[in-house]
Amino acid sequence: MDEPHAVVVGGGIGGLSAALALHRRDWRVTVLERAPELREVGAGLSLMANALRALDALGLSSALRSNAHAEAPGGVRDRRGRWLSRMDAAEMVRQLGTSALGVHRATLHRILREALPASSLHTGAEVEHVDSDSDHATVRYRGPDGPRTLHADLVVGADGLRSRLRAQLWPKIPAPVYAGSTAWRAAIAFPEPIPTAITWGPAAEFGMVPIGDGWLYWYAARNAPPGGHAPDELAAVREHFGTWHDPIPALLAATPPKVVLRNDIHHLATALPSYVRGRVALLGDAAHAMTPNLGQGAGQAIEDAVVLGAACAGGAQGLPAALAAYDEQRRPRTQAIARASLRAGRYGQQLRNPLALAARTAALRLVPASVTLRSMTWCVDWRPPQG
Ligand SMILES: Cc1cc2nc3c(=O)[nH]c(=O)nc-3n(C[C@H](O)[C@H](O)[C@H](O)COP(=O)(O)OP(=O)(O)OC[C@H]3O[C@@H](n4cnc5c(N)ncnc54)[C@H](O)[C@@H]3O)c2cc1C
């Protein structure tokens, strides 16, 4: 029997994870990435137990752990640095078997890339159209040498927030919407040991995550109208967060202005009725772009990939049933996490009313660390399918 062939549209964390999951199940994979080179833009990532178990299932555990930082989870602070809630790190490891890991995005992307045959990765290849029926799929793309067509048993749409495949195959689903916040991010050299922590102020949040090898990732978010840009984004961050508690001023002082990224936060507000159409399966941000408040977007993309690989383990035969199983396993979970992430942003970073802020502070101080941990486990205590 011929080797089954999957075309993966998009070479981000989701697309590479899907390609690897299928490659490990004996699929021939072709990854089409429109960027001229395969690399991950962005600073750092926090990966929790669910994402780490998914990466374990892809055989990447040791490569990842030797290139990342085991987070000493701190908790949530106010602008003056007073702890509002603490995480119980030892209990987290006891319950989940691991702490979270902080990793540079480029490192995770490289580890995924290196696990795939180089011949499967194609850059400068922008997918323009996909046709699919119940028997096979066709992908039209513009490559470095002009228009091309590929035939496939399966197409994986991992083309991100502004997914062309989603727009083409689910034309009634509105485009992603602005969530009301803008975020700045940077990865910097900062060898001092600090715990992973979030700081909340009115309508603003600052987070810091060590990512290994003396590097640290910080992010800052504020409520703002969409489309804003400052001539000097680092100065804009300093203006708002520069007087917050230590080590925030020191982190900003150690940041070269050119490494600061700014993105408005968008999410897919209208949930898709299915992640599958014919022989096309969406995953990652293409399927469920969520706000970053729970730090789960990439983690969910990697979970999607592992479940898709397991569902398609039988090859091209029985693919409609395999894809239906993928949809059934992934859609309820990812859409629930997307809703929870939006809520976490509304009651966390975006909260601005002084009375609501005071009530939140009082409530956070009362909640024991064990309850904080329990509130996360429904999301992070996920296990990959067996077999
Ligand atoms: C501020 C911020 C902080 C975050 N923090 C975390 C965190 O701590 N933990 C976490 O798990 N997640 C986090 N996320 C979310 C995470 O970054 C995303 O969910 C994840 O990167 C999505 O990966 P993806 O592969 O689905 O999409 P993308 O990374 O967007 O990749 C899509 C790829 O498809 C390519 N592409 C698009 N269209 C085409 C086409 N037509 N043809 C060919 N190629 C195409 C693009 O060039 C791109 O390379 C954060 C997000 C933000 C904005």
GROMACS .gro file of C-alpha atoms and ligand atoms in nm:
model
  440
    1MET     CA    1   0.000   0.000   0.000
    2ASP     CA    2   0.123   0.353  -0.081
    3GLU     CA    3   0.254   0.563   0.204
    4PRO     CA    4  -0.018   0.807   0.310
    5HIS     CA    5   0.066   1.172   0.242
    6ALA     CA    6  -0.024   1.474   0.452
    7VAL     CA    7   0.029   1.836   0.351
    8VAL     CA    8   0.065   2.064   0.651
    9VAL     CA    9  -0.011   2.431   0.581
   10GLY     CA   10   0.199   2.650   0.814
   11GLY     CA   11   0.533   2.585   0.982
   12GLY     CA   12   0.466   2.738   1.326
   13ILE     CA   13   0.468   2.537   1.649
   14GLY     CA   14   0.131   2.379   1.562
   15GLY     CA   15   0.223   2.285   1.204
   16LEU     CA   16   0.563   2.136   1.293
   17SER     CA   17   0.410   1.942   1.585
   18ALA     CA   18   0.143   1.801   1.352
   19ALA     CA   19   0.402   1.709   1.090
   20LEU     CA   20   0.609   1.531   1.353
   21ALA     CA   21   0.309   1.350   1.503
   22LEU     CA   22   0.212   1.220   1.156
   23HIS     CA   23   0.572   1.141   1.055
   24ARG     CA   24   0.602   0.925   1.369
   25ARG     CA   25   0.288   0.739   1.252
   26ASP     CA   26   0.452   0.660   0.914
   27TRP     CA   27   0.292   0.936   0.711
   28ARG     CA   28   0.492   1.117   0.444
   29VAL     CA   29   0.460   1.484   0.533
   30THR     CA   30   0.505   1.804   0.333
   31VAL     CA   31   0.510   2.127   0.531
   32LEU     CA   32   0.435   2.443   0.329
   33GLU     CA   33   0.538   2.765   0.503
   34ARG     CA   34   0.491   3.099   0.332
   35ALA     CA   35   0.777   3.276   0.515
   36PRO     CA   36   1.113   3.270   0.337
   37GLU     CA   37   1.269   3.087   0.630
   38LEU     CA   38   1.137   2.860   0.902
   39ARG     CA   39   1.164   3.038   1.232
   40GLU     CA   40   0.948   3.134   1.523
   41VAL     CA   41   0.886   3.503   1.586
   42GLY     CA   42   0.820   3.592   1.948
   43ALA     CA   43   0.998   3.577   2.278
   44GLY     CA   44   0.928   3.299   2.527
   45LEU     CA   45   0.661   3.051   2.622
   46SER     CA   46   0.541   2.888   2.939
   47LEU     CA   47   0.465   2.520   2.883
   48MET     CA   48   0.257   2.347   3.147
   49ALA     CA   49   0.215   1.978   3.227
   50ASN     CA   50  -0.031   1.919   2.941
   51ALA     CA   51   0.202   2.065   2.677
   52LEU     CA   52   0.501   1.883   2.827
   53ARG     CA   53   0.318   1.549   2.817
   54ALA     CA   54   0.225   1.617   2.454
   55LEU     CA   55   0.589   1.694   2.372
   56ASP     CA   56   0.692   1.375   2.557
   57ALA     CA   57   0.458   1.185   2.324
   58LEU     CA   58   0.646   1.339   2.031
   59GLY     CA   59   0.975   1.208   2.175
   60LEU     CA   60   1.107   1.557   2.251
   61SER     CA   61   1.116   1.549   2.628
   62SER     CA   62   1.490   1.531   2.689
   63ALA     CA   63   1.584   1.776   2.410
   64LEU     CA   64   1.336   2.023   2.552
   65ARG     CA   65   1.423   1.982   2.918
   66SER     CA   66   1.792   2.035   2.854
   67ASN     CA   67   1.713   2.361   2.669
   68ALA     CA   68   1.453   2.514   2.899
   69HIS     CA   69   1.407   2.634   3.256
   70ALA     CA   70   1.199   2.450   3.516
   71GLU     CA   71   0.982   2.727   3.652
   72ALA     CA   72   0.982   2.803   4.022
   73PRO     CA   73   0.623   2.921   4.020
   74GLY     CA   74   0.576   3.236   4.222
   75GLY     CA   75   0.218   3.353   4.185
   76VAL     CA   76   0.043   3.688   4.150
   77ARG     CA   77   0.168   4.020   4.294
   78ASP     CA   78   0.038   4.376   4.307
   79ARG     CA   79   0.227   4.674   4.165
   80ARG     CA   80   0.418   4.721   4.490
   81GLY     CA   81   0.533   4.360   4.483
   82ARG     CA   82   0.307   4.226   4.759
   83TRP     CA   83   0.201   3.868   4.693
   84LEU     CA   84  -0.171   3.831   4.636
   85SER     CA   85  -0.158   3.457   4.576
   86ARG     CA   86   0.122   3.200   4.575
   87MET     CA   87   0.164   2.874   4.392
   88ASP     CA   88   0.271   2.567   4.588
   89ALA     CA   89   0.556   2.446   4.365
   90ALA     CA   90   0.615   2.117   4.550
   91GLU     CA   91   0.245   2.030   4.545
   92MET     CA   92   0.230   2.110   4.174
   93VAL     CA   93   0.509   1.863   4.103
   94ARG     CA   94   0.343   1.606   4.331
   95GLN     CA   95   0.008   1.636   4.155
   96LEU     CA   96   0.117   1.688   3.796
   97GLY     CA   97   0.455   1.514   3.794
   98THR     CA   98   0.634   1.825   3.664
   99SER     CA   99   0.670   2.195   3.713
  100ALA     CA  100   0.599   2.419   3.415
  101LEU     CA  101   0.890   2.497   3.178
  102GLY     CA  102   0.990   2.834   3.041
  103VAL     CA  103   1.143   2.808   2.695
  104HIS     CA  104   1.255   3.043   2.419
  105ARG     CA  105   1.012   3.008   2.128
  106ALA     CA  106   1.300   2.979   1.883
  107THR     CA  107   1.439   2.686   2.085
  108LEU     CA  108   1.112   2.491   2.078
  109HIS     CA  109   1.073   2.564   1.708
  110ARG     CA  110   1.429   2.443   1.637
  111ILE     CA  111   1.377   2.122   1.837
  112LEU     CA  112   1.059   2.045   1.640
  113ARG     CA  113   1.225   2.131   1.307
  114GLU     CA  114   1.529   1.914   1.375
  115ALA     CA  115   1.307   1.612   1.451
  116LEU     CA  116   1.162   1.625   1.097
  117PRO     CA  117   1.326   1.518   0.769
  118ALA     CA  118   1.470   1.838   0.616
  119SER     CA  119   1.324   1.733   0.280
  120SER     CA  120   0.971   1.767   0.420
  121LEU     CA  121   1.006   2.140   0.494
  122HIS     CA  122   0.931   2.395   0.219
  123THR     CA  123   0.961   2.769   0.271
  124GLY     CA  124   0.846   3.053   0.050
  125ALA     CA  125   0.540   2.836  -0.023
  126GLU     CA  126   0.214   3.025   0.022
  127VAL     CA  127  -0.100   2.813   0.006
  128GLU     CA  128  -0.374   2.980  -0.197
  129HIS     CA  129  -0.651   2.722  -0.215
  130VAL     CA  130  -0.746   2.377  -0.091
  131ASP     CA  131  -1.004   2.142  -0.248
  132SER     CA  132  -1.121   1.839  -0.063
  133ASP     CA  133  -1.381   1.568  -0.097
  134SER     CA  134  -1.423   1.247   0.099
  135ASP     CA  135  -1.154   1.066  -0.105
  136HIS     CA  136  -0.866   1.307  -0.148
  137ALA     CA  137  -0.745   1.666  -0.127
  138THR     CA  138  -0.560   1.906  -0.354
  139VAL     CA  139  -0.349   2.200  -0.238
  140ARG     CA  140  -0.261   2.491  -0.468
  141TYR     CA  141   0.028   2.704  -0.359
  142ARG     CA  142   0.273   2.960  -0.492
  143GLY     CA  143   0.630   2.840  -0.439
  144PRO     CA  144   0.962   3.008  -0.513
  145ASP     CA  145   0.936   2.875  -0.872
  146GLY     CA  146   0.574   2.968  -0.934
  147PRO     CA  147   0.233   2.802  -0.890
  148ARG     CA  148   0.225   2.436  -0.782
  149THR     CA  149  -0.036   2.173  -0.699
  150LEU     CA  150   0.001   1.890  -0.451
  151HIS     CA  151  -0.228   1.593  -0.393
  152ALA     CA  152  -0.274   1.461  -0.042
  153ASP     CA  153  -0.472   1.215   0.164
  154LEU     CA  154  -0.491   1.469   0.445
  155VAL     CA  155  -0.441   1.846   0.471
  156VAL     CA  156  -0.364   2.000   0.809
  157GLY     CA  157  -0.454   2.368   0.835
  158ALA     CA  158  -0.203   2.508   1.083
  159ASP     CA  159  -0.194   2.854   0.927
  160GLY     CA  160  -0.251   3.053   1.243
  161LEU     CA  161  -0.479   3.330   1.366
  162ARG     CA  162  -0.562   3.466   1.017
  163SER     CA  163  -0.602   3.117   0.868
  164ARG     CA  164  -0.681   3.125   0.497
  165LEU     CA  165  -0.805   2.766   0.516
  166ARG     CA  166  -1.054   2.855   0.790
  167ALA     CA  167  -1.182   3.152   0.586
  168GLN     CA  168  -1.211   2.939   0.273
  169LEU     CA  169  -1.378   2.634   0.428
  170TRP     CA  170  -1.588   2.807   0.697
  171PRO     CA  171  -1.680   3.131   0.515
  172LYS     CA  172  -1.959   3.217   0.758
  173ILE     CA  173  -1.727   3.227   1.059
  174PRO     CA  174  -1.631   3.591   1.125
  175ALA     CA  175  -1.263   3.688   1.133
  176PRO     CA  176  -1.088   3.699   1.474
  177VAL     CA  177  -1.176   4.002   1.686
  178TYR     CA  178  -0.972   4.240   1.900
  179ALA     CA  179  -0.980   4.136   2.266
  180GLY     CA  180  -0.922   4.490   2.398
  181SER     CA  181  -0.555   4.456   2.502
  182THR     CA  182  -0.219   4.516   2.345
  183ALA     CA  183   0.091   4.319   2.454
  184TRP     CA  184   0.465   4.382   2.446
  185ARG     CA  185   0.717   4.098   2.475
  186ALA     CA  186   1.093   4.052   2.488
  187ALA     CA  187   1.348   3.778   2.558
  188ILE     CA  188   1.657   3.920   2.729
  189ALA     CA  189   1.978   3.805   2.891
  190PHE     CA  190   1.912   3.831   3.266
  191PRO     CA  191   2.109   3.580   3.470
  192GLU     CA  192   1.971   3.667   3.818
  193PRO     CA  193   1.741   3.394   3.952
  194ILE     CA  194   1.382   3.513   3.979
  195PRO     CA  195   1.057   3.321   4.007
  196THR     CA  196   0.798   3.306   3.731
  197ALA     CA  197   0.535   3.558   3.835
  198ILE     CA  198   0.255   3.784   3.721
  199THR     CA  199   0.190   4.134   3.851
  200TRP     CA  200  -0.151   4.294   3.820
  201GLY     CA  201  -0.233   4.663   3.821
  202PRO     CA  202  -0.548   4.840   3.702
  203ALA     CA  203  -0.612   4.726   3.342
  204ALA     CA  204  -0.253   4.609   3.313
  205GLU     CA  205  -0.030   4.306   3.376
  206PHE     CA  206   0.343   4.235   3.373
  207GLY     CA  207   0.478   3.879   3.360
  208MET     CA  208   0.828   3.735   3.385
  209VAL     CA  209   0.941   3.382   3.297
  210PRO     CA  210   1.303   3.253   3.311
  211ILE     CA  211   1.367   3.049   2.995
  212GLY     CA  212   1.705   2.890   3.072
  213ASP     CA  213   2.069   2.963   3.005
  214GLY     CA  214   2.055   3.303   3.180
  215TRP     CA  215   1.768   3.425   2.963
  216LEU     CA  216   1.431   3.560   3.067
  217TYR     CA  217   1.110   3.639   2.888
  218TRP     CA  218   0.891   3.929   2.998
  219TYR     CA  219   0.556   4.046   2.869
  220ALA     CA  220   0.341   4.345   2.951
  221ALA     CA  221  -0.023   4.399   2.855
  222ARG     CA  222  -0.263   4.692   2.883
  223ASN     CA  223  -0.615   4.777   2.778
  224ALA     CA  224  -0.582   4.998   2.471
  225PRO     CA  225  -0.759   5.088   2.146
  226PRO     CA  226  -0.648   4.860   1.859
  227GLY     CA  227  -0.378   4.949   1.612
  228GLY     CA  228  -0.163   5.164   1.840
  229HIS     CA  229   0.212   5.195   1.789
  230ALA     CA  230   0.477   5.401   1.965
  231PRO     CA  231   0.795   5.527   1.796
  232ASP     CA  232   0.983   5.359   2.082
  233GLU     CA  233   0.783   5.065   2.222
  234LEU     CA  234   1.027   5.004   2.508
  235ALA     CA  235   0.978   5.367   2.619
  236ALA     CA  236   0.600   5.309   2.609
  237VAL     CA  237   0.639   5.005   2.837
  238ARG     CA  238   0.871   5.199   3.073
  239GLU     CA  239   0.627   5.486   3.094
  240HIS     CA  240   0.355   5.261   3.232
  241PHE     CA  241   0.544   4.982   3.412
  242GLY     CA  242   0.878   5.147   3.496
  243THR     CA  243   0.765   5.238   3.849
  244TRP     CA  244   0.629   4.892   3.932
  245HIS     CA  245   0.810   4.671   4.186
  246ASP     CA  246   1.158   4.520   4.149
  247PRO     CA  247   1.287   4.362   3.933
  248ILE     CA  248   1.057   4.515   3.666
  249PRO     CA  249   1.260   4.840   3.624
  250ALA     CA  250   1.581   4.630   3.606
  251LEU     CA  251   1.430   4.400   3.341
  252LEU     CA  252   1.331   4.698   3.129
  253ALA     CA  253   1.675   4.855   3.176
  254ALA     CA  254   1.834   4.530   3.051
  255THR     CA  255   1.615   4.521   2.738
  256PRO     CA  256   1.756   4.636   2.403
  257PRO     CA  257   1.478   4.847   2.238
  258LYS     CA  258   1.494   4.655   1.910
  259VAL     CA  259   1.395   4.320   2.067
  260VAL     CA  260   1.058   4.448   2.194
  261LEU     CA  261   0.761   4.309   2.001
  262ARG     CA  262   0.414   4.457   2.019
  263ASN     CA  263   0.094   4.275   1.920
  264ASP     CA  264  -0.270   4.354   1.965
  265ILE     CA  265  -0.446   4.049   2.111
  266HIS     CA  266  -0.706   3.893   1.883
  267HIS     CA  267  -0.909   3.578   1.932
  268LEU     CA  268  -1.162   3.370   1.742
  269ALA     CA  269  -1.480   3.484   1.915
  270THR     CA  270  -1.713   3.260   1.712
  271ALA     CA  271  -1.642   2.896   1.789
  272LEU     CA  272  -1.610   2.670   1.484
  273PRO     CA  273  -1.886   2.407   1.448
  274SER     CA  274  -1.620   2.152   1.343
  275TYR     CA  275  -1.242   2.139   1.303
  276VAL     CA  276  -1.277   1.907   1.003
  277ARG     CA  277  -1.411   1.951   0.651
  278GLY     CA  278  -1.362   1.662   0.409
  279ARG     CA  279  -0.994   1.571   0.438
  280VAL     CA  280  -0.888   1.900   0.594
  281ALA     CA  281  -0.830   1.924   0.970
  282LEU     CA  282  -0.758   2.257   1.138
  283LEU     CA  283  -0.541   2.286   1.445
  284GLY     CA  284  -0.373   2.543   1.669
  285ASP     CA  285  -0.465   2.910   1.627
  286ALA     CA  286  -0.633   2.831   1.293
  287ALA     CA  287  -0.892   2.626   1.486
  288HIS     CA  288  -0.919   2.807   1.818
  289ALA     CA  289  -0.710   3.126   1.842
  290MET     CA  290  -0.741   3.222   2.208
  291THR     CA  291  -0.622   3.509   2.425
  292PRO     CA  292  -0.289   3.438   2.598
  293ASN     CA  293  -0.421   3.481   2.954
  294LEU     CA  294  -0.396   3.111   3.044
  295GLY     CA  295  -0.071   3.062   2.848
  296GLN     CA  296  -0.231   2.773   2.658
  297GLY     CA  297  -0.234   2.862   2.285
  298ALA     CA  298   0.082   2.674   2.188
  299GLY     CA  299   0.012   2.399   2.441
  300GLN     CA  300  -0.327   2.334   2.284
  301ALA     CA  301  -0.174   2.333   1.935
  302ILE     CA  302   0.075   2.065   2.044
  303GLU     CA  303  -0.204   1.861   2.210
  304ASP     CA  304  -0.408   1.889   1.885
  305ALA     CA  305  -0.111   1.755   1.691
  306VAL     CA  306  -0.060   1.454   1.917
  307VAL     CA  307  -0.431   1.363   1.910
  308LEU     CA  308  -0.444   1.405   1.531
  309GLY     CA  309  -0.139   1.180   1.489
  310ALA     CA  310  -0.292   0.912   1.713
  311ALA     CA  311  -0.629   0.932   1.535
  312CYS     CA  312  -0.458   0.894   1.195
  313ALA     CA  313  -0.231   0.606   1.304
  314GLY     CA  314  -0.415   0.369   1.067
  315GLY     CA  315  -0.303   0.567   0.760
  316ALA     CA  316  -0.533   0.698   0.488
  317GLN     CA  317  -0.786   0.420   0.527
  318GLY     CA  318  -1.076   0.507   0.750
  319LEU     CA  319  -0.965   0.871   0.754
  320PRO     CA  320  -1.316   1.024   0.776
  321ALA     CA  321  -1.380   0.834   1.100
  322ALA     CA  322  -1.032   0.922   1.229
  323LEU     CA  323  -1.090   1.292   1.161
  324ALA     CA  324  -1.433   1.278   1.324
  325ALA     CA  325  -1.266   1.130   1.633
  326TYR     CA  326  -1.005   1.409   1.626
  327ASP     CA  327  -1.278   1.672   1.611
  328GLU     CA  328  -1.475   1.508   1.890
  329GLN     CA  329  -1.173   1.490   2.120
  330ARG     CA  330  -1.032   1.833   2.054
  331ARG     CA  331  -1.315   2.079   1.993
  332PRO     CA  332  -1.492   2.075   2.332
  333ARG     CA  333  -1.166   2.095   2.528
  334THR     CA  334  -0.997   2.368   2.324
  335GLN     CA  335  -1.312   2.581   2.303
  336ALA     CA  336  -1.364   2.553   2.681
  337ILE     CA  337  -1.003   2.660   2.737
  338ALA     CA  338  -1.046   2.953   2.494
  339ARG     CA  339  -1.354   3.069   2.689
  340ALA     CA  340  -1.171   3.030   3.021
  341SER     CA  341  -0.875   3.226   2.886
  342LEU     CA  342  -1.100   3.513   2.783
  343ARG     CA  343  -1.260   3.514   3.131
  344ALA     CA  344  -0.917   3.503   3.296
  345GLY     CA  345  -0.822   3.817   3.099
  346ARG     CA  346  -1.142   4.000   3.192
  347TYR     CA  347  -1.102   3.931   3.565
  348GLY     CA  348  -0.723   3.957   3.553
  349GLN     CA  349  -0.528   4.186   3.323
  350GLN     CA  350  -0.831   4.385   3.198
  351LEU     CA  351  -1.003   4.465   3.527
  352ARG     CA  352  -1.004   4.843   3.590
  353ASN     CA  353  -1.298   4.932   3.818
  354PRO     CA  354  -1.150   5.025   4.163
  355LEU     CA  355  -1.421   4.842   4.358
  356ALA     CA  356  -1.381   4.529   4.149
  357LEU     CA  357  -1.001   4.553   4.191
  358ALA     CA  358  -1.035   4.576   4.570
  359ALA     CA  359  -1.274   4.280   4.576
  360ARG     CA  360  -1.032   4.078   4.360
  361THR     CA  361  -0.738   4.157   4.590
  362ALA     CA  362  -0.937   4.053   4.897
  363ALA     CA  363  -1.054   3.732   4.730
  364LEU     CA  364  -0.705   3.638   4.607
  365ARG     CA  365  -0.558   3.683   4.955
  366LEU     CA  366  -0.816   3.446   5.100
  367VAL     CA  367  -0.769   3.164   4.850
  368PRO     CA  368  -0.525   2.895   4.974
  369ALA     CA  369  -0.248   2.782   4.734
  370SER     CA  370  -0.406   2.436   4.715
  371VAL     CA  371  -0.727   2.587   4.574
  372THR     CA  372  -0.532   2.796   4.320
  373LEU     CA  373  -0.361   2.479   4.201
  374ARG     CA  374  -0.689   2.287   4.187
  375SER     CA  375  -0.842   2.563   3.972
  376MET     CA  376  -0.576   2.492   3.707
  377THR     CA  377  -0.575   2.115   3.703
  378TRP     CA  378  -0.885   2.069   3.484
  379CYS     CA  379  -0.686   2.240   3.210
  380VAL     CA  380  -0.328   2.124   3.262
  381ASP     CA  381  -0.378   1.767   3.389
  382TRP     CA  382  -0.425   1.631   3.036
  383ARG     CA  383  -0.276   1.307   2.905
  384PRO     CA  384  -0.208   1.204   2.544
  385PRO     CA  385  -0.406   0.914   2.398
  386GLN     CA  386  -0.251   0.574   2.465
  387GLY     CA  387  -0.101   0.370   2.181
  388LIG     C1  388   0.150   3.775   2.386
  388LIG     C2  389   0.131   3.627   2.367
  388LIG     C3  390   0.181   3.538   2.464
  388LIG     C4  391   0.160   3.400   2.451
  388LIG     N1  392   0.209   3.315   2.547
  388LIG     C5  393   0.187   3.182   2.537
  388LIG     C6  394   0.237   3.090   2.636
  388LIG     O1  395   0.302   3.130   2.734
  388LIG     N2  396   0.210   2.958   2.622
  388LIG     C7  397   0.139   2.910   2.514
  388LIG     O2  398   0.116   2.787   2.507
  388LIG     N3  399   0.093   2.994   2.417
  388LIG     C8  400   0.115   3.127   2.426
  388LIG     N4  401   0.069   3.211   2.328
  388LIG     C9  402  -0.007   3.156   2.214
  388LIG    C10  403   0.083   3.093   2.107
  388LIG     O3  404   0.182   3.186   2.068
  388LIG    C11  405   0.002   3.054   1.983
  388LIG     O4  406  -0.120   2.993   2.022
  388LIG    C12  407   0.081   2.954   1.898
  388LIG     O5  408   0.205   3.006   1.863
  388LIG    C13  409   0.001   2.919   1.771
  388LIG     O6  410   0.078   2.837   1.689
  388LIG     P1  411   0.024   2.798   1.543
  388LIG     O7  412   0.129   2.711   1.484
  388LIG     O8  413  -0.116   2.749   1.552
  388LIG     O9  414   0.015   2.936   1.463
  388LIG     P2  415   0.133   3.034   1.415
  388LIG    O10  416   0.245   3.035   1.512
  388LIG    O11  417   0.067   3.164   1.383
  388LIG    O12  418   0.185   2.967   1.282
  388LIG    C14  419   0.115   2.975   1.161
  388LIG    C15  420   0.215   2.962   1.047
  388LIG    O13  421   0.144   2.949   0.925
  388LIG    C16  422   0.208   3.028   0.827
  388LIG     N5  423   0.106   3.059   0.724
  388LIG    C17  424  -0.003   3.138   0.739
  388LIG     N6  425  -0.075   3.140   0.625
  388LIG    C18  426  -0.010   3.058   0.536
  388LIG    C19  427  -0.036   3.018   0.402
  388LIG     N7  428  -0.144   3.061   0.334
  388LIG     N8  429   0.051   2.932   0.341
  388LIG    C20  430   0.161   2.884   0.409
  388LIG     N9  431   0.191   2.922   0.536
  388LIG    C21  432   0.106   3.006   0.599
  388LIG    C22  433   0.258   3.150   0.903
  388LIG    O14  434   0.363   3.217   0.835
  388LIG    C23  435   0.306   3.084   1.033
  388LIG    O15  436   0.440   3.042   1.027
  388LIG    C24  437   0.089   3.350   2.338
  388LIG    C25  438   0.043   3.438   2.238
  388LIG    C26  439   0.064   3.575   2.252
  388LIG    C27  440   0.011   3.669   2.145
   0.00000   0.00000   0.00000
